[in-house]
PDB file of C-alpha atoms in Angstrom:
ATOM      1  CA  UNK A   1     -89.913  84.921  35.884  1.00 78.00           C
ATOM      2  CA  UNK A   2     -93.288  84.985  36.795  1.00 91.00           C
ATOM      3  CA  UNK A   3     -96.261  88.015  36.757  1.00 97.00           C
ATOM      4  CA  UNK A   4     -97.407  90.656  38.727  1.00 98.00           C
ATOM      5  CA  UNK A   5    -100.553  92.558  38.629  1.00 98.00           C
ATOM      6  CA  UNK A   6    -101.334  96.292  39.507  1.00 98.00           C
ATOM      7  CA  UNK A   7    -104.891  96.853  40.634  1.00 98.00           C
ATOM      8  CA  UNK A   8    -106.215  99.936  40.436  1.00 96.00           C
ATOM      9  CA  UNK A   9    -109.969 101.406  41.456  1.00 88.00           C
ATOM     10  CA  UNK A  10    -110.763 100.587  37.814  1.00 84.00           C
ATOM     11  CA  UNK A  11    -108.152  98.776  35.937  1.00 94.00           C
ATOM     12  CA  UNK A  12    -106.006  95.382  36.376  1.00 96.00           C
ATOM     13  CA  UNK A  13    -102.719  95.522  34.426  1.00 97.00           C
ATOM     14  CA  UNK A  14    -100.207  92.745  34.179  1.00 98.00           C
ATOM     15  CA  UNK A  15     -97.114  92.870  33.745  1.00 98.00           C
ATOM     16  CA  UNK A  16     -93.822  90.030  33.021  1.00 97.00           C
ATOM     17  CA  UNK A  17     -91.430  90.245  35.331  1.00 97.00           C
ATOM     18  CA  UNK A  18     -87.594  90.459  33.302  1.00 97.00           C
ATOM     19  CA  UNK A  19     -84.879  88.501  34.943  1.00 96.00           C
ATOM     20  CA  UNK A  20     -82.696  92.026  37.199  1.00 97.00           C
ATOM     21  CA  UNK A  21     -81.948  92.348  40.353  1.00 97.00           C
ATOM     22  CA  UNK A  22     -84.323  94.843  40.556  1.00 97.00           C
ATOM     23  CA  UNK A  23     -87.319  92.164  39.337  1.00 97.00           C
ATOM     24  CA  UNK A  24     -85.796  89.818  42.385  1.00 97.00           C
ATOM     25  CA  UNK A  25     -86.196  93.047  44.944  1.00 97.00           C
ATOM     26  CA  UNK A  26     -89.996  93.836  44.024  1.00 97.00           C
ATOM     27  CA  UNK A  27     -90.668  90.194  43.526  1.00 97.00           C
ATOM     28  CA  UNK A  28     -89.890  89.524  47.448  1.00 96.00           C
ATOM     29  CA  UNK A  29     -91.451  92.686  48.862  1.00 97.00           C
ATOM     30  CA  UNK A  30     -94.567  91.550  47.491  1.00 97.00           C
ATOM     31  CA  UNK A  31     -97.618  92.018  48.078  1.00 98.00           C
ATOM     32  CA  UNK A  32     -97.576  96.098  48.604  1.00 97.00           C
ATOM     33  CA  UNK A  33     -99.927  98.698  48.626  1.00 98.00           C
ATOM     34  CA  UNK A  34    -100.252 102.400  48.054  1.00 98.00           C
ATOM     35  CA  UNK A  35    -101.444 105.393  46.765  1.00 98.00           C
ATOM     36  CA  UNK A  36    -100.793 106.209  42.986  1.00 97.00           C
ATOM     37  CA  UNK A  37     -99.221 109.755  41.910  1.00 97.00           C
ATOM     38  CA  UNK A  38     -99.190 110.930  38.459  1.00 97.00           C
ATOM     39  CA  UNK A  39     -96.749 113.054  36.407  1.00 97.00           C
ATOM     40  CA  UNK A  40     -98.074 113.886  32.541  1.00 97.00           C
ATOM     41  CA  UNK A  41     -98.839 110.537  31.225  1.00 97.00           C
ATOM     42  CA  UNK A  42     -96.865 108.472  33.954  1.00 97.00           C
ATOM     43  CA  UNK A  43     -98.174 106.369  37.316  1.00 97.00           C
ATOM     44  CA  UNK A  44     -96.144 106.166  40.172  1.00 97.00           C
ATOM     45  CA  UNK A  45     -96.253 104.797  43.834  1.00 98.00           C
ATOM     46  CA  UNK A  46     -93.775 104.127  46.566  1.00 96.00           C
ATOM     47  CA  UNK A  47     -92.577 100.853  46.786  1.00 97.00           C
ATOM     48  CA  UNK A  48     -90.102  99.401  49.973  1.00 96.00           C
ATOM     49  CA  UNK A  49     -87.432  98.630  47.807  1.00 94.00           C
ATOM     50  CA  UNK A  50     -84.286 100.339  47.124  1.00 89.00           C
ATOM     51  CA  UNK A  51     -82.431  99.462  44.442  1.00 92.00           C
ATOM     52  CA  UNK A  52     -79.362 100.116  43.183  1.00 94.00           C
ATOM     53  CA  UNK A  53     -79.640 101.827  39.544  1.00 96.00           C
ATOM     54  CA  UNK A  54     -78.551  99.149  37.194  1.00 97.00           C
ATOM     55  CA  UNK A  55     -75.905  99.196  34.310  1.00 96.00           C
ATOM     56  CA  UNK A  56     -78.966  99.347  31.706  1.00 95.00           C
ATOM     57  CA  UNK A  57     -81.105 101.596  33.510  1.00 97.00           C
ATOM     58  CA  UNK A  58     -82.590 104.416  31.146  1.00 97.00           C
ATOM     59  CA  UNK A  59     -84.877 107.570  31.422  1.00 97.00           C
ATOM     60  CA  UNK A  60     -86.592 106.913  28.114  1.00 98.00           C
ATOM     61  CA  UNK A  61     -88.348 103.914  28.252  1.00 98.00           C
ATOM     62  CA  UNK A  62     -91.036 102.301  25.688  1.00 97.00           C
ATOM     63  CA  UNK A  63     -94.791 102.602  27.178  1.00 96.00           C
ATOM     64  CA  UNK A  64     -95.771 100.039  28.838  1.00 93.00           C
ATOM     65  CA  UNK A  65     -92.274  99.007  30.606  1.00 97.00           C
ATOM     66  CA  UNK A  66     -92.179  98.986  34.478  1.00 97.00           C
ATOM     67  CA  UNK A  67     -89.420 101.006  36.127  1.00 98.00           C
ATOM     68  CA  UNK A  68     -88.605 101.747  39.407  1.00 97.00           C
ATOM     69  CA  UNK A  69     -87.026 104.745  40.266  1.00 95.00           C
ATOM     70  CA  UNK A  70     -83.858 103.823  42.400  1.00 93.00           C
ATOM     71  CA  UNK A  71     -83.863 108.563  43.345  1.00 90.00           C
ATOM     72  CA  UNK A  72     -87.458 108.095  45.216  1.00 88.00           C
ATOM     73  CA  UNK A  73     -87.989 103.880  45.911  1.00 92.00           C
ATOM     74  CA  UNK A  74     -91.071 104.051  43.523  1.00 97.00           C
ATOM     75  CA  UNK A  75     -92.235 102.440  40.740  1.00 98.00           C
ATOM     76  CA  UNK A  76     -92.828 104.217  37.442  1.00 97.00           C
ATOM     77  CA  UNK A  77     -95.222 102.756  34.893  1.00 97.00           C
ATOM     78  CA  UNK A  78     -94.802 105.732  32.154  1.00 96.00           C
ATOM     79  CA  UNK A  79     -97.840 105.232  28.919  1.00 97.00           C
ATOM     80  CA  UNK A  80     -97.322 108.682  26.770  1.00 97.00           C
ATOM     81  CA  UNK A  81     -95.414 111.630  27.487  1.00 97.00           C
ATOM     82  CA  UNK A  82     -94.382 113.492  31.001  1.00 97.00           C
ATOM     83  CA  UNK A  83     -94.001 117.137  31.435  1.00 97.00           C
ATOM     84  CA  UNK A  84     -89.736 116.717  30.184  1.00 98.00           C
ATOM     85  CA  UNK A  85     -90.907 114.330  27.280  1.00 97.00           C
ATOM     86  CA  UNK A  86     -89.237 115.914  23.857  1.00 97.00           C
ATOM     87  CA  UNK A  87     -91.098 115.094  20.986  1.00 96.00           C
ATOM     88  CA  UNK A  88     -93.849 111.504  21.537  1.00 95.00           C
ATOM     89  CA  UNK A  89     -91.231 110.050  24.219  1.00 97.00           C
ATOM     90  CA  UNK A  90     -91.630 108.666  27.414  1.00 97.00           C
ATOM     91  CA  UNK A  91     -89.143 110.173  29.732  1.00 97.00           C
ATOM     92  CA  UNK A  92     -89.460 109.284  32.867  1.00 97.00           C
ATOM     93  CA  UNK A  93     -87.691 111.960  35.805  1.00 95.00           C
ATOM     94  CA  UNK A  94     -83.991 109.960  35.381  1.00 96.00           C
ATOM     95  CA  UNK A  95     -82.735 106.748  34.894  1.00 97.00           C
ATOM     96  CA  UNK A  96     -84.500 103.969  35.966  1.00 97.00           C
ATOM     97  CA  UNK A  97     -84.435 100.232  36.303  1.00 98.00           C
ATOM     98  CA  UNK A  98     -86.880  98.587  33.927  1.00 98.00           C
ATOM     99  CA  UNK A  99     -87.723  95.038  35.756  1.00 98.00           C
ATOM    100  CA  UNK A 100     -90.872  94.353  33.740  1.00 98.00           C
ATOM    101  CA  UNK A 101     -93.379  94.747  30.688  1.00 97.00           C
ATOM    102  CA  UNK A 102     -97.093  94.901  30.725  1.00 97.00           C
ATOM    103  CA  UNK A 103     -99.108  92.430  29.244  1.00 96.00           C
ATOM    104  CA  UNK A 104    -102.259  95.007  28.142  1.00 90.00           C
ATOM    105  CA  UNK A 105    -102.682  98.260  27.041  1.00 92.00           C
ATOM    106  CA  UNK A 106    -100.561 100.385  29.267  1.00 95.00           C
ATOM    107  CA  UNK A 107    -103.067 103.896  27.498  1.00 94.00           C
ATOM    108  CA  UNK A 108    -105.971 102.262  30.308  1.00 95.00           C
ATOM    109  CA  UNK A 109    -103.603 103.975  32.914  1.00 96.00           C
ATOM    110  CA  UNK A 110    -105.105 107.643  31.777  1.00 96.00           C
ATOM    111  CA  UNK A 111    -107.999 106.962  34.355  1.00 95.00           C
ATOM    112  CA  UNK A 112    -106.019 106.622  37.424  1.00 96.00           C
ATOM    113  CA  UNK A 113    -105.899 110.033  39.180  1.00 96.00           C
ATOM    114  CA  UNK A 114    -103.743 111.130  41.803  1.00 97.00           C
ATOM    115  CA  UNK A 115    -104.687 109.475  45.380  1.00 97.00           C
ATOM    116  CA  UNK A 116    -106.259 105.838  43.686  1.00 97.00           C
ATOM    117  CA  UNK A 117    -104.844 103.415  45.739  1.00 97.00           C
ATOM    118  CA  UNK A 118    -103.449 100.591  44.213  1.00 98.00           C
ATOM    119  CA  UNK A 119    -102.026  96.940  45.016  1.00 98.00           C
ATOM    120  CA  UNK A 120     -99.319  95.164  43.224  1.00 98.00           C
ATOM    121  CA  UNK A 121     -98.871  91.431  43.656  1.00 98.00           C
ATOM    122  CA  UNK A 122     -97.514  87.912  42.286  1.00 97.00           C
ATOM    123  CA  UNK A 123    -100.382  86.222  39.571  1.00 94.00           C
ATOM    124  CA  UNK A 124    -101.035  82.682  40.357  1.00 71.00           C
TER     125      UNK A 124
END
């Protein structure tokens, strides 16, 4: 599968696309664009894809994996704990599908404030 890459104001992350249905869905609605939310220690940002939540879709999900949230079309990218973490998880707000990993360190993601506007699309 190939790579995507989030740009932010100040930080490029990329990520490796898993082989889902839900990797398939972003992969063809690229390139998109919007504005970044945060929740605790998680990025999110609207994406137009809806996806159907997956067999292996999870709330707790290892930092640096790339989810999107099937509840709210968005796209989670969770790098410490959210406000309904329990101990040093990374719970993201329910069960999502998790369609790719980051290639850096996913802890850069602490700069991005509410409002950055960000662009996802394919590398190379």
């Amino acid at each position: 599968m190939p790579r995507i890459r989030f740009e932010f104001a100040a930080l490029t992350l990329d990520a490796e696309l898993l082989d889902t249905p839900t990797a398939k869905a972003i992969l063809a609605a690229l390139p998109v664009a919007a504005s970044a939310l945060t929740w605790g220690e998680e990025v999110y940002f609207e994406v137009p894809v809806q996806a159907a939540r997956e067999k292996q879709a999870r709330a707790i999900v290892t930092p640096g994996e790339n989810a999107n949230w099937p509840d709210g079309a968005a796209i989670a990218i969770g790098f410490g704990r959210t406000p309904i973490s329990q101990g040093d998880e990374t719970r993201l707000a329910s069960p999502c599908n998790v369609f790719a990993r980051a290639l850096g360190d996913v802890k850069g993601l602490a700069v991005v404030k509410a409002g950055t506007k960000v662009k996802v699309s394919v590398v190379g």
